[in-house]
mmCIF file with all atom_site columns, C-alpha atoms in Angstrom:
data_model
loop_
_atom_site.group_PDB
_atom_site.id
_atom_site.type_symbol
_atom_site.label_atom_id
_atom_site.label_alt_id
_atom_site.label_comp_id
_atom_site.label_asym_id
_atom_site.label_entity_id
_atom_site.label_seq_id
_atom_site.pdbx_PDB_ins_code
_atom_site.Cartn_x
_atom_site.Cartn_y
_atom_site.Cartn_z
_atom_site.occupancy
_atom_site.B_iso_or_equiv
_atom_site.pdbx_formal_charge
_atom_site.auth_seq_id
_atom_site.auth_comp_id
_atom_site.auth_asym_id
_atom_site.auth_atom_id
_atom_site.pdbx_PDB_model_num
ATOM 1   C CA . MET A 1 1   ? 0.000   0.000  0.000   1.00 62.00 ? 1   MET A CA 1
ATOM 2   C CA . ALA A 1 2   ? 1.523   3.270  -1.134  1.00 76.00 ? 2   ALA A CA 1
ATOM 3   C CA . PHE A 1 3   ? 1.428   6.411  0.943   1.00 79.00 ? 3   PHE A CA 1
ATOM 4   C CA . ARG A 1 4   ? -0.590  9.174  -0.623  1.00 79.00 ? 4   ARG A CA 1
ATOM 5   C CA . PRO A 1 5   ? -0.014  12.593 0.886   1.00 78.00 ? 5   PRO A CA 1
ATOM 6   C CA . LEU A 1 6   ? -3.009  14.703 1.633   1.00 77.00 ? 6   LEU A CA 1
ATOM 7   C CA . THR A 1 7   ? -3.867  17.280 -0.943  1.00 80.00 ? 7   THR A CA 1
ATOM 8   C CA . ALA A 1 8   ? -2.756  20.780 -0.122  1.00 80.00 ? 8   ALA A CA 1
ATOM 9   C CA . ARG A 1 9   ? -5.413  23.096 1.198   1.00 78.00 ? 9   ARG A CA 1
ATOM 10  C CA . ALA A 1 10  ? -5.515  26.858 1.100   1.00 79.00 ? 10  ALA A CA 1
ATOM 11  C CA . PRO A 1 11  ? -4.337  28.632 4.266   1.00 76.00 ? 11  PRO A CA 1
ATOM 12  C CA . ALA A 1 12  ? -7.720  30.341 4.662   1.00 75.00 ? 12  ALA A CA 1
ATOM 13  C CA . VAL A 1 13  ? -9.451  26.931 4.674   1.00 76.00 ? 13  VAL A CA 1
ATOM 14  C CA . LEU A 1 14  ? -7.036  25.619 7.317   1.00 73.00 ? 14  LEU A CA 1
ATOM 15  C CA . LEU A 1 15  ? -7.642  28.657 9.524   1.00 70.00 ? 15  LEU A CA 1
ATOM 16  C CA . ARG A 1 16  ? -11.399 28.140 9.322   1.00 72.00 ? 16  ARG A CA 1
ATOM 17  C CA . GLU A 1 17  ? -11.496 24.362 9.782   1.00 77.00 ? 17  GLU A CA 1
ATOM 18  C CA . ALA A 1 18  ? -8.521  23.097 11.843  1.00 78.00 ? 18  ALA A CA 1
ATOM 19  C CA . LYS A 1 19  ? -9.540  23.474 15.490  1.00 81.00 ? 19  LYS A CA 1
ATOM 20  C CA . PRO A 1 20  ? -6.124  24.407 16.993  1.00 81.00 ? 20  PRO A CA 1
ATOM 21  C CA . LEU A 1 21  ? -5.407  26.871 14.202  1.00 81.00 ? 21  LEU A CA 1
ATOM 22  C CA . LYS A 1 22  ? -8.931  28.226 14.408  1.00 82.00 ? 22  LYS A CA 1
ATOM 23  C CA . ALA A 1 23  ? -8.503  28.930 18.129  1.00 85.00 ? 23  ALA A CA 1
ATOM 24  C CA . ILE A 1 24  ? -5.136  30.627 17.615  1.00 86.00 ? 24  ILE A CA 1
ATOM 25  C CA . PHE A 1 25  ? -6.452  32.654 14.705  1.00 83.00 ? 25  PHE A CA 1
ATOM 26  C CA . GLY A 1 26  ? -9.521  33.710 16.684  1.00 86.00 ? 26  GLY A CA 1
ATOM 27  C CA . HIS A 1 27  ? -7.370  34.781 19.623  1.00 90.00 ? 27  HIS A CA 1
ATOM 28  C CA . ALA A 1 28  ? -5.078  36.758 17.301  1.00 90.00 ? 28  ALA A CA 1
ATOM 29  C CA . GLN A 1 29  ? -8.056  38.490 15.722  1.00 91.00 ? 29  GLN A CA 1
ATOM 30  C CA . ARG A 1 30  ? -9.450  39.341 19.163  1.00 93.00 ? 30  ARG A CA 1
ATOM 31  C CA . LEU A 1 31  ? -6.110  40.811 20.286  1.00 94.00 ? 31  LEU A CA 1
ATOM 32  C CA . GLY A 1 32  ? -5.897  42.759 17.030  1.00 94.00 ? 32  GLY A CA 1
ATOM 33  C CA . HIS A 1 33  ? -9.333  44.241 17.662  1.00 95.00 ? 33  HIS A CA 1
ATOM 34  C CA . LEU A 1 34  ? -8.387  45.166 21.239  1.00 95.00 ? 34  LEU A CA 1
ATOM 35  C CA . GLN A 1 35  ? -5.138  46.684 19.948  1.00 95.00 ? 35  GLN A CA 1
ATOM 36  C CA . ARG A 1 36  ? -7.082  48.940 17.584  1.00 95.00 ? 36  ARG A CA 1
ATOM 37  C CA . LEU A 1 37  ? -9.350  50.069 20.415  1.00 95.00 ? 37  LEU A CA 1
ATOM 38  C CA . VAL A 1 38  ? -6.395  50.850 22.679  1.00 95.00 ? 38  VAL A CA 1
ATOM 39  C CA . GLU A 1 39  ? -4.581  52.688 19.871  1.00 95.00 ? 39  GLU A CA 1
ATOM 40  C CA . SER A 1 40  ? -7.655  54.827 19.277  1.00 94.00 ? 40  SER A CA 1
ATOM 41  C CA . GLN A 1 41  ? -7.251  56.206 22.810  1.00 94.00 ? 41  GLN A CA 1
ATOM 42  C CA . LEU A 1 42  ? -3.452  56.629 22.816  1.00 93.00 ? 42  LEU A CA 1
ATOM 43  C CA . GLN A 1 43  ? -1.476  59.624 21.647  1.00 91.00 ? 43  GLN A CA 1
ATOM 44  C CA . PRO A 1 44  ? -0.233  59.104 18.084  1.00 91.00 ? 44  PRO A CA 1
ATOM 45  C CA . ALA A 1 45  ? 3.402   59.048 19.222  1.00 91.00 ? 45  ALA A CA 1
ATOM 46  C CA . ALA A 1 46  ? 2.724   56.295 21.772  1.00 91.00 ? 46  ALA A CA 1
ATOM 47  C CA . ARG A 1 47  ? 0.896   53.927 19.438  1.00 92.00 ? 47  ARG A CA 1
ATOM 48  C CA . GLU A 1 48  ? 3.960   52.209 18.020  1.00 92.00 ? 48  GLU A CA 1
ATOM 49  C CA . HIS A 1 49  ? 5.411   51.678 21.510  1.00 93.00 ? 49  HIS A CA 1
ATOM 50  C CA . CYS A 1 50  ? 2.416   50.012 23.163  1.00 94.00 ? 50  CYS A CA 1
ATOM 51  C CA . HIS A 1 51  ? 0.913   46.600 22.336  1.00 95.00 ? 51  HIS A CA 1
ATOM 52  C CA . VAL A 1 52  ? -1.872  44.574 23.913  1.00 95.00 ? 52  VAL A CA 1
ATOM 53  C CA . ALA A 1 53  ? -0.488  41.348 25.390  1.00 94.00 ? 53  ALA A CA 1
ATOM 54  C CA . SER A 1 54  ? -3.526  39.972 27.197  1.00 94.00 ? 54  SER A CA 1
ATOM 55  C CA . TRP A 1 55  ? -7.003  40.796 28.435  1.00 93.00 ? 55  TRP A CA 1
ATOM 56  C CA . ARG A 1 56  ? -8.539  38.602 31.121  1.00 92.00 ? 56  ARG A CA 1
ATOM 57  C CA . GLU A 1 57  ? -10.575 38.957 34.296  1.00 92.00 ? 57  GLU A CA 1
ATOM 58  C CA . GLY A 1 58  ? -10.713 42.758 34.127  1.00 93.00 ? 58  GLY A CA 1
ATOM 59  C CA . SER A 1 59  ? -6.958  43.169 33.746  1.00 95.00 ? 59  SER A CA 1
ATOM 60  C CA . LEU A 1 60  ? -5.364  44.566 30.595  1.00 95.00 ? 60  LEU A CA 1
ATOM 61  C CA . LEU A 1 61  ? -1.652  43.866 30.104  1.00 96.00 ? 61  LEU A CA 1
ATOM 62  C CA . LEU A 1 62  ? 0.151   46.245 27.764  1.00 96.00 ? 62  LEU A CA 1
ATOM 63  C CA . ILE A 1 63  ? 3.687   45.644 26.545  1.00 96.00 ? 63  ILE A CA 1
ATOM 64  C CA . VAL A 1 64  ? 5.698   48.857 26.182  1.00 95.00 ? 64  VAL A CA 1
ATOM 65  C CA . THR A 1 65  ? 8.985   49.134 24.274  1.00 93.00 ? 65  THR A CA 1
ATOM 66  C CA . ASP A 1 66  ? 10.938  51.104 26.901  1.00 92.00 ? 66  ASP A CA 1
ATOM 67  C CA . GLY A 1 67  ? 10.747  52.606 30.367  1.00 93.00 ? 67  GLY A CA 1
ATOM 68  C CA . HIS A 1 68  ? 10.223  56.115 29.045  1.00 93.00 ? 68  HIS A CA 1
ATOM 69  C CA . TRP A 1 69  ? 6.947   55.188 27.363  1.00 93.00 ? 69  TRP A CA 1
ATOM 70  C CA . ALA A 1 70  ? 5.892   53.042 30.321  1.00 94.00 ? 70  ALA A CA 1
ATOM 71  C CA . THR A 1 71  ? 6.287   56.037 32.630  1.00 95.00 ? 71  THR A CA 1
ATOM 72  C CA . ARG A 1 72  ? 4.363   58.322 30.286  1.00 94.00 ? 72  ARG A CA 1
ATOM 73  C CA . LEU A 1 73  ? 1.549   55.797 29.977  1.00 94.00 ? 73  LEU A CA 1
ATOM 74  C CA . ARG A 1 74  ? 1.404   55.233 33.743  1.00 95.00 ? 74  ARG A CA 1
ATOM 75  C CA . TYR A 1 75  ? 0.800   58.958 34.190  1.00 95.00 ? 75  TYR A CA 1
ATOM 76  C CA . GLN A 1 76  ? -2.138  58.649 31.783  1.00 93.00 ? 76  GLN A CA 1
ATOM 77  C CA . GLN A 1 77  ? -3.377  55.346 33.181  1.00 94.00 ? 77  GLN A CA 1
ATOM 78  C CA . LYS A 1 78  ? -6.555  56.618 34.887  1.00 95.00 ? 78  LYS A CA 1
ATOM 79  C CA . ARG A 1 79  ? -7.643  58.615 31.825  1.00 95.00 ? 79  ARG A CA 1
ATOM 80  C CA . LEU A 1 80  ? -6.912  55.660 29.535  1.00 95.00 ? 80  LEU A CA 1
ATOM 81  C CA . GLN A 1 81  ? -8.837  53.290 31.809  1.00 95.00 ? 81  GLN A CA 1
ATOM 82  C CA . ARG A 1 82  ? -11.893 55.589 31.907  1.00 95.00 ? 82  ARG A CA 1
ATOM 83  C CA . GLN A 1 83  ? -11.876 55.975 28.120  1.00 95.00 ? 83  GLN A CA 1
ATOM 84  C CA . LEU A 1 84  ? -11.463 52.249 27.476  1.00 95.00 ? 84  LEU A CA 1
ATOM 85  C CA . GLN A 1 85  ? -14.303 51.378 29.863  1.00 95.00 ? 85  GLN A CA 1
ATOM 86  C CA . LEU A 1 86  ? -16.650 53.204 27.501  1.00 95.00 ? 86  LEU A CA 1
ATOM 87  C CA . PHE A 1 87  ? -16.137 50.389 24.963  1.00 94.00 ? 87  PHE A CA 1
ATOM 88  C CA . ASP A 1 88  ? -18.248 47.252 25.462  1.00 94.00 ? 88  ASP A CA 1
ATOM 89  C CA . GLU A 1 89  ? -15.137 45.075 25.160  1.00 93.00 ? 89  GLU A CA 1
ATOM 90  C CA . PHE A 1 90  ? -13.513 46.817 28.138  1.00 94.00 ? 90  PHE A CA 1
ATOM 91  C CA . ALA A 1 91  ? -16.648 47.398 30.266  1.00 93.00 ? 91  ALA A CA 1
ATOM 92  C CA . SER A 1 92  ? -15.244 45.213 33.072  1.00 94.00 ? 92  SER A CA 1
ATOM 93  C CA . LEU A 1 93  ? -11.757 46.794 33.005  1.00 94.00 ? 93  LEU A CA 1
ATOM 94  C CA . THR A 1 94  ? -10.460 47.193 36.567  1.00 95.00 ? 94  THR A CA 1
ATOM 95  C CA . ARG A 1 95  ? -6.732  47.736 36.044  1.00 95.00 ? 95  ARG A CA 1
ATOM 96  C CA . ILE A 1 96  ? -4.091  48.281 33.390  1.00 95.00 ? 96  ILE A CA 1
ATOM 97  C CA . LEU A 1 97  ? -0.645  46.743 33.790  1.00 95.00 ? 97  LEU A CA 1
ATOM 98  C CA . PHE A 1 98  ? 2.401   47.954 31.871  1.00 95.00 ? 98  PHE A CA 1
ATOM 99  C CA . LYS A 1 99  ? 5.365   45.683 31.242  1.00 96.00 ? 99  LYS A CA 1
ATOM 100 C CA . VAL A 1 100 ? 8.540   46.859 29.556  1.00 95.00 ? 100 VAL A CA 1
ATOM 101 C CA . GLN A 1 101 ? 9.844   44.559 26.849  1.00 93.00 ? 101 GLN A CA 1
ATOM 102 C CA . PRO A 1 102 ? 12.387  46.046 24.455  1.00 89.00 ? 102 PRO A CA 1
ATOM 103 C CA . PRO A 1 103 ? 12.106  44.977 20.812  1.00 84.00 ? 103 PRO A CA 1
ATOM 104 C CA . THR A 1 104 ? 14.025  41.784 20.092  1.00 81.00 ? 104 THR A CA 1
ATOM 105 C CA . THR A 1 105 ? 15.727  43.225 17.037  1.00 70.00 ? 105 THR A CA 1
ATOM 106 C CA . GLN A 1 106 ? 17.610  46.462 17.242  1.00 61.00 ? 106 GLN A CA 1
ATOM 107 C CA . GLN A 1 107 ? 16.920  48.566 14.221  1.00 59.00 ? 107 GLN A CA 1
ATOM 108 C CA . GLY A 1 108 ? 19.953  50.330 12.772  1.00 55.00 ? 108 GLY A CA 1
ATOM 109 C CA . ALA A 1 109 ? 22.204  49.443 15.700  1.00 52.00 ? 109 ALA A CA 1
ATOM 110 C CA . ALA A 1 110 ? 24.161  46.756 13.851  1.00 57.00 ? 110 ALA A CA 1
ATOM 111 C CA . GLY A 1 111 ? 26.953  49.202 13.154  1.00 60.00 ? 111 GLY A CA 1
ATOM 112 C CA . HIS A 1 112 ? 27.666  52.496 11.598  1.00 63.00 ? 112 HIS A CA 1
ATOM 113 C CA . THR A 1 113 ? 27.978  52.115 7.878   1.00 66.00 ? 113 THR A CA 1
ATOM 114 C CA . ILE A 1 114 ? 28.773  55.228 5.994   1.00 64.00 ? 114 ILE A CA 1
ATOM 115 C CA . SER A 1 115 ? 28.201  55.228 2.298   1.00 75.00 ? 115 SER A CA 1
ATOM 116 C CA . LEU A 1 116 ? 29.070  58.324 0.344   1.00 80.00 ? 116 LEU A CA 1
ATOM 117 C CA . SER A 1 117 ? 28.885  58.821 -3.361  1.00 86.00 ? 117 SER A CA 1
ATOM 118 C CA . THR A 1 118 ? 32.105  59.647 -5.174  1.00 87.00 ? 118 THR A CA 1
ATOM 119 C CA . ASP A 1 119 ? 30.818  63.171 -5.788  1.00 88.00 ? 119 ASP A CA 1
ATOM 120 C CA . ALA A 1 120 ? 30.193  63.693 -2.080  1.00 87.00 ? 120 ALA A CA 1
ATOM 121 C CA . GLY A 1 121 ? 33.619  62.279 -1.263  1.00 87.00 ? 121 GLY A CA 1
ATOM 122 C CA . ALA A 1 122 ? 35.262  64.616 -3.788  1.00 89.00 ? 122 ALA A CA 1
ATOM 123 C CA . THR A 1 123 ? 33.396  67.614 -2.347  1.00 90.00 ? 123 THR A CA 1
ATOM 124 C CA . ILE A 1 124 ? 34.445  66.736 1.202   1.00 89.00 ? 124 ILE A CA 1
ATOM 125 C CA . GLN A 1 125 ? 38.054  66.216 0.065   1.00 90.00 ? 125 GLN A CA 1
ATOM 126 C CA . ALA A 1 126 ? 38.026  69.581 -1.728  1.00 91.00 ? 126 ALA A CA 1
ATOM 127 C CA . THR A 1 127 ? 36.739  71.193 1.465   1.00 90.00 ? 127 THR A CA 1
ATOM 128 C CA . ALA A 1 128 ? 39.468  69.465 3.486   1.00 90.00 ? 128 ALA A CA 1
ATOM 129 C CA . ASP A 1 129 ? 42.127  70.802 1.096   1.00 91.00 ? 129 ASP A CA 1
ATOM 130 C CA . GLY A 1 130 ? 41.106  74.356 1.969   1.00 89.00 ? 130 GLY A CA 1
ATOM 131 C CA . ILE A 1 131 ? 41.182  73.860 5.771   1.00 88.00 ? 131 ILE A CA 1
ATOM 132 C CA . THR A 1 132 ? 44.209  75.001 7.776   1.00 90.00 ? 132 THR A CA 1
ATOM 133 C CA . ASP A 1 133 ? 43.272  73.371 11.099  1.00 89.00 ? 133 ASP A CA 1
ATOM 134 C CA . PRO A 1 134 ? 45.090  69.977 11.048  1.00 90.00 ? 134 PRO A CA 1
ATOM 135 C CA . ASN A 1 135 ? 42.540  68.145 13.253  1.00 91.00 ? 135 ASN A CA 1
ATOM 136 C CA . LEU A 1 136 ? 39.545  69.268 11.219  1.00 90.00 ? 136 LEU A CA 1
ATOM 137 C CA . ARG A 1 137 ? 41.381  68.565 7.969   1.00 91.00 ? 137 ARG A CA 1
ATOM 138 C CA . ALA A 1 138 ? 42.258  65.017 9.113   1.00 92.00 ? 138 ALA A CA 1
ATOM 139 C CA . ALA A 1 139 ? 38.632  64.373 10.153  1.00 90.00 ? 139 ALA A CA 1
ATOM 140 C CA . LEU A 1 140 ? 37.308  65.546 6.778   1.00 90.00 ? 140 LEU A CA 1
ATOM 141 C CA . GLU A 1 141 ? 39.855  63.410 4.930   1.00 90.00 ? 141 GLU A CA 1
ATOM 142 C CA . ARG A 1 142 ? 38.814  60.338 6.950   1.00 89.00 ? 142 ARG A CA 1
ATOM 143 C CA . LEU A 1 143 ? 35.204  61.092 6.087   1.00 88.00 ? 143 LEU A CA 1
ATOM 144 C CA . ALA A 1 144 ? 36.030  61.545 2.390   1.00 87.00 ? 144 ALA A CA 1
ATOM 145 C CA . ALA A 1 145 ? 37.790  58.163 2.415   1.00 86.00 ? 145 ALA A CA 1
ATOM 146 C CA . HIS A 1 146 ? 34.394  56.490 2.936   1.00 83.00 ? 146 HIS A CA 1
ATOM 147 C CA . ALA A 1 147 ? 33.257  57.464 -0.560  1.00 80.00 ? 147 ALA A CA 1
ATOM 148 C CA . LYS A 1 148 ? 32.241  54.539 -2.765  1.00 74.00 ? 148 LYS A CA 1
ATOM 149 C CA . PRO A 1 149 ? 34.549  54.041 -5.726  1.00 72.00 ? 149 PRO A CA 1
ATOM 150 C CA . LYS A 1 150 ? 32.845  54.208 -9.102  1.00 63.00 ? 150 LYS A CA 1
ATOM 151 C CA . THR A 1 151 ? 32.119  50.771 -10.526 1.00 56.00 ? 151 THR A CA 1
#
C-alpha cells in the first residue's frame, strides 16, 4: 500500500477548519481588535510603543517598548482606563498593567555604515584641502575616504 499525501489546502481553509489553528487565529483576531481600540485612545506618538499582550478577568496587560513610554503611559493610566471602559469590550476593566519589553531586534544598531557617493567624497576632500586646522582637515579626509569608488 503506497502512501498518498493529503492534498494541499488553502491557508484560509485551514484557519477556518482546523480546530487548533482556528482557536489561535480567533485569539489573534481578538487581540488585534483590542489593539485597535487601545490605539484609538493613545497619543499618536505612543501607538507604536504600546501593544496589547492579554485581556482577562478585568486586567489589561500592555507591553511597552521602553521605560520612558511606560512612565508616560502610567501617568495617563486613569484617563486611559476611563476611556477604554466606555467600549463594550472593556466594560469590566479594573486595572491596566504595563510591562517593559524592548524589541528583540535592534533597528539600525548593527553598526555604523557610511556610504558616500564619489561626488560627495570629492566635495568633502576639496573642502578638506582648503582647511588650515590639522585636526579638522584630518577628520574631513577620513570622512572623504568612505566614498564609494565608481564601478
